[in-house]
PDB file of C-alpha atoms in Angstrom:
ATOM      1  CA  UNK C   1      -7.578  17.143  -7.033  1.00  0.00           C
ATOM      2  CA  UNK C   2      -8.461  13.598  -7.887  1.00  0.00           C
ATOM      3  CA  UNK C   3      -9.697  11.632  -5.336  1.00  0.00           C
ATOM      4  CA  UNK C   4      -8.880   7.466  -5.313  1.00  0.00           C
ATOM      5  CA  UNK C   5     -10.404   4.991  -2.813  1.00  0.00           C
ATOM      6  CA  UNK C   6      -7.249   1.829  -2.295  1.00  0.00           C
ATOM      7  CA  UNK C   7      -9.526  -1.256  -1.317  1.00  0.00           C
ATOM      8  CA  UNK C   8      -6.995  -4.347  -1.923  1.00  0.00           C
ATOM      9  CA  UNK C   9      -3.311  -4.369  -2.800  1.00  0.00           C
ATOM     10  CA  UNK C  10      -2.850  -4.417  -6.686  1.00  0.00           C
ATOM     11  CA  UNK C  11      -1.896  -6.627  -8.897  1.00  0.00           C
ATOM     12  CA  UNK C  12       1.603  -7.319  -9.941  1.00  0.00           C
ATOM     13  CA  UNK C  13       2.316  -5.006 -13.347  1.00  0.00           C
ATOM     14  CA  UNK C  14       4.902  -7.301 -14.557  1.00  0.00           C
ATOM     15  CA  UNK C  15       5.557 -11.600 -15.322  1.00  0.00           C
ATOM     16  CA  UNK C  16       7.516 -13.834 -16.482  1.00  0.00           C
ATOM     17  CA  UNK C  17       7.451 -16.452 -19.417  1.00  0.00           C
ATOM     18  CA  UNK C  18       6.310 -19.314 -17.812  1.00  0.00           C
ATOM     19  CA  UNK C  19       8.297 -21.163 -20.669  1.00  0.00           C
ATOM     20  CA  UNK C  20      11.263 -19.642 -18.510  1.00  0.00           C
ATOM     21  CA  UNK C  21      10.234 -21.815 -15.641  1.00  0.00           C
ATOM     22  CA  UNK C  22       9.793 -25.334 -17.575  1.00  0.00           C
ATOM     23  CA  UNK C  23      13.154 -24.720 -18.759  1.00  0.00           C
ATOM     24  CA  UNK C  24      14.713 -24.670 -15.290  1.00  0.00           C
ATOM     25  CA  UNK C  25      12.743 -27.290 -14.563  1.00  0.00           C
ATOM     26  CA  UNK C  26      15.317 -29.792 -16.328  1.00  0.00           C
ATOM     27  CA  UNK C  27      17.813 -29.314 -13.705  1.00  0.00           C
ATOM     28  CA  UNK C  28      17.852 -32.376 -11.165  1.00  0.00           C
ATOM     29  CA  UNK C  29      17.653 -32.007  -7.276  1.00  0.00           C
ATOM     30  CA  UNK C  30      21.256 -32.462  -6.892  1.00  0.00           C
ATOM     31  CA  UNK C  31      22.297 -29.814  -9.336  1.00  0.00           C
ATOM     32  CA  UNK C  32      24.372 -27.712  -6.821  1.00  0.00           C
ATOM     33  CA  UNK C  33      23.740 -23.636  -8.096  1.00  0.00           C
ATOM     34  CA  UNK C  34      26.087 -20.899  -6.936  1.00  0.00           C
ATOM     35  CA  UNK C  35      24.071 -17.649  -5.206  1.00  0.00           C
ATOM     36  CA  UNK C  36      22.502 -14.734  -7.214  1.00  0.00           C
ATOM     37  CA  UNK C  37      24.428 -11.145  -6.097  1.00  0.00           C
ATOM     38  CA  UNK C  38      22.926  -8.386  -7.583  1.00  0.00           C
ATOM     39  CA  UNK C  39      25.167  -5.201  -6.687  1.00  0.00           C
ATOM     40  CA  UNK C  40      24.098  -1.809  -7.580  1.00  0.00           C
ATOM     41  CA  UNK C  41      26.804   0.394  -8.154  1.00  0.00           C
ATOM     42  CA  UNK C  42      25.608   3.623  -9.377  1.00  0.00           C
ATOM     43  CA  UNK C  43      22.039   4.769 -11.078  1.00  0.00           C
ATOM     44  CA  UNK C  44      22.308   7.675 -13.684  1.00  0.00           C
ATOM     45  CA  UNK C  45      24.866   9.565 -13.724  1.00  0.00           C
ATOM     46  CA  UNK C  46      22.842  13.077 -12.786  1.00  0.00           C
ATOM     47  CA  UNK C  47      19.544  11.684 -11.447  1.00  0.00           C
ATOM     48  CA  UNK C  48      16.555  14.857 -11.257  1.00  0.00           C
ATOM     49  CA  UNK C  49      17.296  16.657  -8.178  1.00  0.00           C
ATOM     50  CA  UNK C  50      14.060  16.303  -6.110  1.00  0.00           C
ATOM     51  CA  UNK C  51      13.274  17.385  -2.535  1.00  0.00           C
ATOM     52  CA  UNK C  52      10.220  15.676  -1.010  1.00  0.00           C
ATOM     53  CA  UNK C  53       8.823  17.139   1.785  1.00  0.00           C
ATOM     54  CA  UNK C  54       7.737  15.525   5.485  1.00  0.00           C
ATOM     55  CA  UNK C  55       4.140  15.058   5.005  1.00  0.00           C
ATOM     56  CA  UNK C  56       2.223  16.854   7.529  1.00  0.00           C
ATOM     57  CA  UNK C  57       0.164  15.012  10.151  1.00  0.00           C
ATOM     58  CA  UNK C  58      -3.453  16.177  11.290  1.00  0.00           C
ATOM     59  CA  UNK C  59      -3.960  13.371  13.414  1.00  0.00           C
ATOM     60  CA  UNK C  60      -3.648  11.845  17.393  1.00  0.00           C
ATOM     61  CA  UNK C  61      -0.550  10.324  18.330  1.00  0.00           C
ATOM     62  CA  UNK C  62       2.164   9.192  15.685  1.00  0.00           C
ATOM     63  CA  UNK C  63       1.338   8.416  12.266  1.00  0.00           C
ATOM     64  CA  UNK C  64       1.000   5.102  11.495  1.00  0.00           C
ATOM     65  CA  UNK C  65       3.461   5.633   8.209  1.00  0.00           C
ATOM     66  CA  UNK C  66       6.321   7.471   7.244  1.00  0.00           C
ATOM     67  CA  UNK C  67       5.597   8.193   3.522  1.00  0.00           C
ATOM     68  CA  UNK C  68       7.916  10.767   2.696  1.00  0.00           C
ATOM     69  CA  UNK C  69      10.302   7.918   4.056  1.00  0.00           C
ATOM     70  CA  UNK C  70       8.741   4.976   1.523  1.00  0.00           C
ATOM     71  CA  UNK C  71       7.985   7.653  -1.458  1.00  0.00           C
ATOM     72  CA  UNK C  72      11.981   9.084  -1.213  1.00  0.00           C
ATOM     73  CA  UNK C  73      13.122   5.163  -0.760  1.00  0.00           C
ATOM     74  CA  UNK C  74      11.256   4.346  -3.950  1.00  0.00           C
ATOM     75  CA  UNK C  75      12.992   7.091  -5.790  1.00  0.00           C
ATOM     76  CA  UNK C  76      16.557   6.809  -4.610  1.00  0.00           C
ATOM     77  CA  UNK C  77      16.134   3.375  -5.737  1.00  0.00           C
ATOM     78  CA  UNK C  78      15.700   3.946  -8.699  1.00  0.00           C
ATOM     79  CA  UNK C  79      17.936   5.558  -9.717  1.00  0.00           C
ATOM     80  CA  UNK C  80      16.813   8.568 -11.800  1.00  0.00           C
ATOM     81  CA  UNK C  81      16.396  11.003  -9.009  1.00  0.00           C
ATOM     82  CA  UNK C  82      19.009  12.501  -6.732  1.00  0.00           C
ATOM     83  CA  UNK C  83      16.600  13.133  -3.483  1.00  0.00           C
ATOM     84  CA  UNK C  84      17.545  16.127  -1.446  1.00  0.00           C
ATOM     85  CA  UNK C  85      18.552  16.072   2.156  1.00  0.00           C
ATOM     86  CA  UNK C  86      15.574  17.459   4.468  1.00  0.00           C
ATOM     87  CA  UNK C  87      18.117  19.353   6.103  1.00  0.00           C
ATOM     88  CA  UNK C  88      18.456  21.488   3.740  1.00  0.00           C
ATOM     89  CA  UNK C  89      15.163  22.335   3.101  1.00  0.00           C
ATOM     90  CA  UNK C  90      14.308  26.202   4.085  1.00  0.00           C
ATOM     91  CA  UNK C  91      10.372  25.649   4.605  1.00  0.00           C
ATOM     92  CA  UNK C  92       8.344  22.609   4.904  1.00  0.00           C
ATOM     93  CA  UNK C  93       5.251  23.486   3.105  1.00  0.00           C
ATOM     94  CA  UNK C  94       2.170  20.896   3.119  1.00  0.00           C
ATOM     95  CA  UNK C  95       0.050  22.177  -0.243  1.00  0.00           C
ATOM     96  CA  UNK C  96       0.492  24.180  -2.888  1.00  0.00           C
ATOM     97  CA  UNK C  97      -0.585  27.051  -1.254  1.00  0.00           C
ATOM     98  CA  UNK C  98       1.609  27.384   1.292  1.00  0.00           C
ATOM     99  CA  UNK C  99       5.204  27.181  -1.072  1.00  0.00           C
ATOM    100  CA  UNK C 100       7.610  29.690  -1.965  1.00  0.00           C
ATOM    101  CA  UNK C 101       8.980  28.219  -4.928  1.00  0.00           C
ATOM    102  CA  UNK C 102      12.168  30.499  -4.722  1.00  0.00           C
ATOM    103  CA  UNK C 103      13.026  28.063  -1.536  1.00  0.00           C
ATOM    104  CA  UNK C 104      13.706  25.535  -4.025  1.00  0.00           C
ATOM    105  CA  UNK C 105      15.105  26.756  -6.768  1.00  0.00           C
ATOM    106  CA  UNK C 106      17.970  27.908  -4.214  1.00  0.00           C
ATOM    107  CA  UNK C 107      18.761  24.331  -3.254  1.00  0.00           C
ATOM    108  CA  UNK C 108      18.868  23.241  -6.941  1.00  0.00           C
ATOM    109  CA  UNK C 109      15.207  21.438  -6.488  1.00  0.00           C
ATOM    110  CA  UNK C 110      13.587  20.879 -10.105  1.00  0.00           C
ATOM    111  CA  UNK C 111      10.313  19.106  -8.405  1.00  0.00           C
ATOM    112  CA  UNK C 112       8.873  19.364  -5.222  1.00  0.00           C
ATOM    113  CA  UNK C 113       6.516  16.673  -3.458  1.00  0.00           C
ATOM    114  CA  UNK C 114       3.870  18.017  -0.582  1.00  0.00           C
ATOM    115  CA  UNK C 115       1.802  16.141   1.344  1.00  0.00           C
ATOM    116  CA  UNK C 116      -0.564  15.338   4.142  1.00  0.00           C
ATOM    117  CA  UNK C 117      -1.849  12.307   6.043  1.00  0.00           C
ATOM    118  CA  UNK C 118      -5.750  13.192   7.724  1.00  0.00           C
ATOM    119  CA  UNK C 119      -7.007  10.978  10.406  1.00  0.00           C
ATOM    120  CA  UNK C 120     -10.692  10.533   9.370  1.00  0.00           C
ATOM    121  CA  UNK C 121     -12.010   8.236  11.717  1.00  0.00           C
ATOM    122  CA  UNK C 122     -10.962   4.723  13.064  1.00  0.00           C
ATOM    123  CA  UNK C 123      -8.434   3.253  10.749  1.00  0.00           C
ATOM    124  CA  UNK C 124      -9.802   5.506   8.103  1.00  0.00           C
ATOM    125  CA  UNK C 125      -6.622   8.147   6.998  1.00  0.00           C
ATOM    126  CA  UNK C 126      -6.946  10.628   4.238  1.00  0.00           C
ATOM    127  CA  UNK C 127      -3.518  11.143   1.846  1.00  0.00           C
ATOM    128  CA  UNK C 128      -3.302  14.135  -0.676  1.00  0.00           C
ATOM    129  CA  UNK C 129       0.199  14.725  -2.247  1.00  0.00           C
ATOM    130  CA  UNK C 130       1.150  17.217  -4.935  1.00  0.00           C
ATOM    131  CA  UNK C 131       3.994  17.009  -7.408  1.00  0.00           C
ATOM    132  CA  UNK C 132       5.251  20.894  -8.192  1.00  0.00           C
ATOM    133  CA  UNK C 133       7.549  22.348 -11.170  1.00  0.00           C
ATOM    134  CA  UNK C 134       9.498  24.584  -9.140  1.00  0.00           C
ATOM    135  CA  UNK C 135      10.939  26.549 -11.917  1.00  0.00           C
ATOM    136  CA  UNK C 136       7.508  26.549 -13.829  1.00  0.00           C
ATOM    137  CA  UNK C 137       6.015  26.986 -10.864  1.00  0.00           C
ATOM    138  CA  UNK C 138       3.179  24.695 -11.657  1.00  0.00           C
ATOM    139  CA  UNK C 139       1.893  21.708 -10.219  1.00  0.00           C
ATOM    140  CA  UNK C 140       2.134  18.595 -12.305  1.00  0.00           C
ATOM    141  CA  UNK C 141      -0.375  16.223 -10.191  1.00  0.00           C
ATOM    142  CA  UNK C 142      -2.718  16.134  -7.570  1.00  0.00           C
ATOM    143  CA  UNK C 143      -4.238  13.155  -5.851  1.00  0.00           C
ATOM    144  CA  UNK C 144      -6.139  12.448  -2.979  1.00  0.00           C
ATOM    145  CA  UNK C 145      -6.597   8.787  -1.715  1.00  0.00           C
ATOM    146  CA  UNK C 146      -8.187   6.750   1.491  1.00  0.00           C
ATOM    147  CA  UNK C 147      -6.531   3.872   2.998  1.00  0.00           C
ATOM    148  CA  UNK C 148      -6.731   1.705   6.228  1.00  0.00           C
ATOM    149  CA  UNK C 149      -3.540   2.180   8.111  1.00  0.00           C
ATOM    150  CA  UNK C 150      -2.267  -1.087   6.755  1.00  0.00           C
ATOM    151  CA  UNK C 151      -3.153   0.420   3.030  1.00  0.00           C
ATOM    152  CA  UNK C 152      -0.570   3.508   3.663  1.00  0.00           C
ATOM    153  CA  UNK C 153       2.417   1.305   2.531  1.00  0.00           C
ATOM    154  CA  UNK C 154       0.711   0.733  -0.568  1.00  0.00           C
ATOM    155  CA  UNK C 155      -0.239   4.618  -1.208  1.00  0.00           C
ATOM    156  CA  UNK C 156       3.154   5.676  -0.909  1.00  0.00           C
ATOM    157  CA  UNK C 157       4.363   3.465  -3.506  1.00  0.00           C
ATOM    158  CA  UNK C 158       1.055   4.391  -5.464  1.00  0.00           C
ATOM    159  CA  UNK C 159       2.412   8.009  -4.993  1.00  0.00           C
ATOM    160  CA  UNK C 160       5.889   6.978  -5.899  1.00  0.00           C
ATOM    161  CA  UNK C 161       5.064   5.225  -9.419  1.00  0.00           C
ATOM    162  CA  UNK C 162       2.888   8.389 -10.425  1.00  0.00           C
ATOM    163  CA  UNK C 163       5.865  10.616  -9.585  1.00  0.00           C
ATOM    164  CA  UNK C 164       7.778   8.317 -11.629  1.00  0.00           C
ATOM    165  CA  UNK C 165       5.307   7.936 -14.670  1.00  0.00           C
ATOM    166  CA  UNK C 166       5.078  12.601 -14.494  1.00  0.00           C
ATOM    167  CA  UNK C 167       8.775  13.200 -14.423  1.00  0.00           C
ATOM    168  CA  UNK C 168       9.785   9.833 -16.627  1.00  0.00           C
ATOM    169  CA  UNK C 169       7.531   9.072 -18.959  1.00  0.00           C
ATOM    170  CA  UNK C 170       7.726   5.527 -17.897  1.00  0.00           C
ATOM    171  CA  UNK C 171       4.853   3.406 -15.583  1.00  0.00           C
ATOM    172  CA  UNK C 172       6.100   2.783 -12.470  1.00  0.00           C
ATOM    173  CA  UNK C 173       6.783  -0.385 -10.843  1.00  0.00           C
ATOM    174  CA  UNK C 174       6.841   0.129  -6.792  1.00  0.00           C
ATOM    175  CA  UNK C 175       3.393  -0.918  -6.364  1.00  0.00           C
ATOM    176  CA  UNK C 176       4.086  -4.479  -7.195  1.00  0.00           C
ATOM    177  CA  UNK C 177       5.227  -7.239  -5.772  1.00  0.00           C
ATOM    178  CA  UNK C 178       8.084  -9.679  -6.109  1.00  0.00           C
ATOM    179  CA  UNK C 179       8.927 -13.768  -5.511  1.00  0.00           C
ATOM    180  CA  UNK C 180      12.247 -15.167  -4.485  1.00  0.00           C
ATOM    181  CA  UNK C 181      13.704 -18.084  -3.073  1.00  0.00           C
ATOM    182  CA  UNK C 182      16.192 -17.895   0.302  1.00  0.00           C
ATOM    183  CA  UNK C 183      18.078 -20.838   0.915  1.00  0.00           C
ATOM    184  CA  UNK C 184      19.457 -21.831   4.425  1.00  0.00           C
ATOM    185  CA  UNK C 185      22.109 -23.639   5.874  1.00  0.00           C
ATOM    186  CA  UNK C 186      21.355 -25.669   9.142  1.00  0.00           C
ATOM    187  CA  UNK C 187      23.835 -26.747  11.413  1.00  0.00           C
ATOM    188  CA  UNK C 188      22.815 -30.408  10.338  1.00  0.00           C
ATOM    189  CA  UNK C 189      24.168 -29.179   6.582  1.00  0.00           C
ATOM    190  CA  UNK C 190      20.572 -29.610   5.428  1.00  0.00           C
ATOM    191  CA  UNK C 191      19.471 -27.245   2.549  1.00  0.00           C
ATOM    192  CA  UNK C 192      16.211 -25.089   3.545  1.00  0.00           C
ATOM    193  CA  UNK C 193      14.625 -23.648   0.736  1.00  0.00           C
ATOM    194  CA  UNK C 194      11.649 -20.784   1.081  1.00  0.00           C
ATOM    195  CA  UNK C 195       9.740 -19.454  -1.957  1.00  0.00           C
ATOM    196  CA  UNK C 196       8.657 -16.153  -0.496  1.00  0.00           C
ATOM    197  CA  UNK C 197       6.708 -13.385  -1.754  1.00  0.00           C
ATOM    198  CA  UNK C 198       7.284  -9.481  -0.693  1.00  0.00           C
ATOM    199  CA  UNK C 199       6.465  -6.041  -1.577  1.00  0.00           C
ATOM    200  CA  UNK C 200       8.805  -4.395  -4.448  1.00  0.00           C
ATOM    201  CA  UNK C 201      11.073  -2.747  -1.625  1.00  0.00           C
ATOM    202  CA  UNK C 202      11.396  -6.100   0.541  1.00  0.00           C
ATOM    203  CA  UNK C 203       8.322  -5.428   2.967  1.00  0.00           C
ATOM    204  CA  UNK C 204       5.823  -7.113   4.200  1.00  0.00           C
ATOM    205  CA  UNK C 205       7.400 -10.938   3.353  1.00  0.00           C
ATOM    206  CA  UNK C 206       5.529 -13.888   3.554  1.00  0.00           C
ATOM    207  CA  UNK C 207       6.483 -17.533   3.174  1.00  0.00           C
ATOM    208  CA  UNK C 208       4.407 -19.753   0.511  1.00  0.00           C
ATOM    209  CA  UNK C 209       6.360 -22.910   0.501  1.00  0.00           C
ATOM    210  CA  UNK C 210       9.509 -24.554   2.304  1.00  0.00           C
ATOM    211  CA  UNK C 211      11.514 -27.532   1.538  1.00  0.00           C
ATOM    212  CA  UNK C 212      14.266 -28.867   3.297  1.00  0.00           C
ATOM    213  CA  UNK C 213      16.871 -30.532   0.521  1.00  0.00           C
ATOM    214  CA  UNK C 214      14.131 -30.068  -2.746  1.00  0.00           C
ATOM    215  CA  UNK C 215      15.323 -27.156  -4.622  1.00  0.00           C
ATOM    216  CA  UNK C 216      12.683 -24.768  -5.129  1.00  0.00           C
ATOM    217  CA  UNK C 217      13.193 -22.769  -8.108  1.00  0.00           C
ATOM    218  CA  UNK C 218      12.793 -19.746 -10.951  1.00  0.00           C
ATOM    219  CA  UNK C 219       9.358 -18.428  -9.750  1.00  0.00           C
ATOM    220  CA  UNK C 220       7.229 -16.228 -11.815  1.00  0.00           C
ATOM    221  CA  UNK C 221       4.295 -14.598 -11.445  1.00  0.00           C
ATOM    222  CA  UNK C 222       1.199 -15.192 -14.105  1.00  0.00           C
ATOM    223  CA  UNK C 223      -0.202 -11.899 -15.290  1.00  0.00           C
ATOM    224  CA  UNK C 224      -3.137 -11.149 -12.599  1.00  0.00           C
ATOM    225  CA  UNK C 225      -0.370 -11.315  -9.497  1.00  0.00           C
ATOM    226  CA  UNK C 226      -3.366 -14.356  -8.630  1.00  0.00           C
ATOM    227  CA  UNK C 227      -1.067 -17.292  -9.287  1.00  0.00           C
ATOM    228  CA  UNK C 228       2.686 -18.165  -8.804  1.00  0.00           C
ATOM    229  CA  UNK C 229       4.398 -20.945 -10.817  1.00  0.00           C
ATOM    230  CA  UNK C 230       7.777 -22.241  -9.745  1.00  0.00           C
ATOM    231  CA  UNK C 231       9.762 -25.296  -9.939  1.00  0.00           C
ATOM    232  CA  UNK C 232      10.144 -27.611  -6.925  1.00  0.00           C
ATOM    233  CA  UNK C 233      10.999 -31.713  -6.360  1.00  0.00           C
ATOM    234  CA  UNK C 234       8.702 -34.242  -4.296  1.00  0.00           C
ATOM    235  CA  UNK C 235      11.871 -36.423  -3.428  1.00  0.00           C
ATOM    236  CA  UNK C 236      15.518 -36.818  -4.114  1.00  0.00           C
ATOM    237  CA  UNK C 237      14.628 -39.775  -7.389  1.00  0.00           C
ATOM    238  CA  UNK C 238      11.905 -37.960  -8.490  1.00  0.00           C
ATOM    239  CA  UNK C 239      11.774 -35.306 -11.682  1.00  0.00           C
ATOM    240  CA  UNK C 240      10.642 -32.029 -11.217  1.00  0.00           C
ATOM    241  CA  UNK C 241       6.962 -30.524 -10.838  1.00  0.00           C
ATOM    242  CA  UNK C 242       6.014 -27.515 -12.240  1.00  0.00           C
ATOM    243  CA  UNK C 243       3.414 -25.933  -9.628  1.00  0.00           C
ATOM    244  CA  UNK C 244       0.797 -23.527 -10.126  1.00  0.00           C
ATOM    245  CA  UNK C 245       0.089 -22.165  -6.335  1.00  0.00           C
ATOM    246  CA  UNK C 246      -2.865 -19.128  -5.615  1.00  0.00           C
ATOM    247  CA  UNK C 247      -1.815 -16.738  -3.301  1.00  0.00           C
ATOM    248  CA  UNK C 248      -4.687 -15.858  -1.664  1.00  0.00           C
ATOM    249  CA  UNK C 249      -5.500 -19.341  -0.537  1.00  0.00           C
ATOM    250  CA  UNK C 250      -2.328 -21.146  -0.502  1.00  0.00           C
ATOM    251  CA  UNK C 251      -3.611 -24.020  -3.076  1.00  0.00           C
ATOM    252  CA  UNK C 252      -1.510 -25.499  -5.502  1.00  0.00           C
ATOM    253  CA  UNK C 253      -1.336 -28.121  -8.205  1.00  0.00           C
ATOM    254  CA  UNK C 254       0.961 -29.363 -10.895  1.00  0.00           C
ATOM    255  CA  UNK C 255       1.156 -28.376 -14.322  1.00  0.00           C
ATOM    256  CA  UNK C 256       3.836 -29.936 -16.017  1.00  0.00           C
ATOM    257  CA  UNK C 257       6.218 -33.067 -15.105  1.00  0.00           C
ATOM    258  CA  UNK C 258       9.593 -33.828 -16.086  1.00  0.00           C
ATOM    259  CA  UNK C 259      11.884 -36.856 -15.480  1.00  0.00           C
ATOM    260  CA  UNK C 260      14.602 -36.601 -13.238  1.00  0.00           C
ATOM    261  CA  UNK C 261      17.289 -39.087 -15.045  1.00  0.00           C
ATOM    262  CA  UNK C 262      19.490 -37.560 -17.655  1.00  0.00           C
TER     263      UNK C 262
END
């Protein structure tokens, strides 16, 4: 089983053009924008049935994360796997060595996810999760990892892009992390705007900027997940400043200005 050590959250995997946000950056402060609805309607139409199992607890107390929860989260939102209801499970098996693989093929499972979470100390857990074949009966991956108890977010969606990447073919992506803007609507009709940055599934949210009436807008992300760029005004007359803000110590500057007249 391989064995990882998670010391700092990773970068993000993915970023946009920053050419993207000096186009936006043309748009003046009084440019009123409609909202951004994204509905999901349906993933595939037969995602991979796969039944991922409660991981076991060697530990005092509570766990201090439900993976199974975050990993089967990950999945379903993706849309390629159809994740089995635990209540249909006939065993809850921990490792490899304790499954009956003929469990699973009975509730149509074609991969199986095991796991445990070891207390090794203060705020020191041990994670091992294994991803089975159930009708080759094989296992496709074994890991092992150590984490803080505020690192065991991050593990399960470590867990849940390598799951991805062994039945997909494709890297992963829940082990990354995403910027936004939420606007607000005070009862004085005044226009808060908050550039915010968050884990891929919405966690763990944290404010960088806010404006009240200066549209902040079309943040991306330079390559190392170190900086973000966005669009944002310094007063109603003014053009727009492109920023360049790093996350880790909150300090910006301006890279590019435009003129705010037509």
């Amino acid at each position: 089983m391989t064995s990882k050590k998670v010391t700092s959250i990773k970068g993000v995997q993915y970023a946009f053009m920053l050419i993207v946000v000096v186009a936006m950056a043309t748009i003046p402060p009084g440019t009123a924008a409609g909202a951004l609805t994204i509905e999901i309607t349906q993933g595939e139409k037969s995602g991979i049935p796969i039944a991922a199992v409660p991981f076991r607890w060697h530990g005092t107390g509570n766990p201090p994360e439900n993976l199974r929860g975050i990993v089967a989260a990950d999945l379903h939102r993706s849309g390629r796997f159809e994740l089995l209801p635990p209540a249909d499970f006939l065993s809850r098996p921990s490792e490899v060595s304790e499954v009956r693989y003929k469990d699973w093929r009975l509730i149509k499972a074609e991969a199986l996810v095991v796991g445990r979470i070891t207390e090794k100390g203060p705020d020191r857990f041990e994670v091992s999760f294994q991803l089975l074949d159930v009708y080759r009966e094989r296992v496709k991956v074994a890991l092992r990892y150590t984490a803080s108890a505020d690192q065991l977010r991050q593990v399960a969606h470590q867990i849940s892009d390598r799951i991805f990447y062994e039945m997909t073919g494709i890297k992963g992506a829940f082990d990354t992390r995403i910027a936004y803007v939420a606007m607000n609507i005070t009862e004085e009709n005044d226009r808060v705007y908050q550039l915010m940055i968050a884990d891929s599934d919405g966690h763990n949210a944290q404010q960088i900027l806010k404006t009240t009436n200066l549209p902040v807008l079309s943040p991306a992300w330079s390559p190392n997940g170190q900086w973000l760029a966005y669009v944002s005004f310094s007063d109603n007359r003014s053009g727009a400043n492109v920023w360049l803000q790093d996350i880790s110590t909150g300090s910006r500057r301006p890279v590019a200005r435009f003129d705010g007249s037509a």
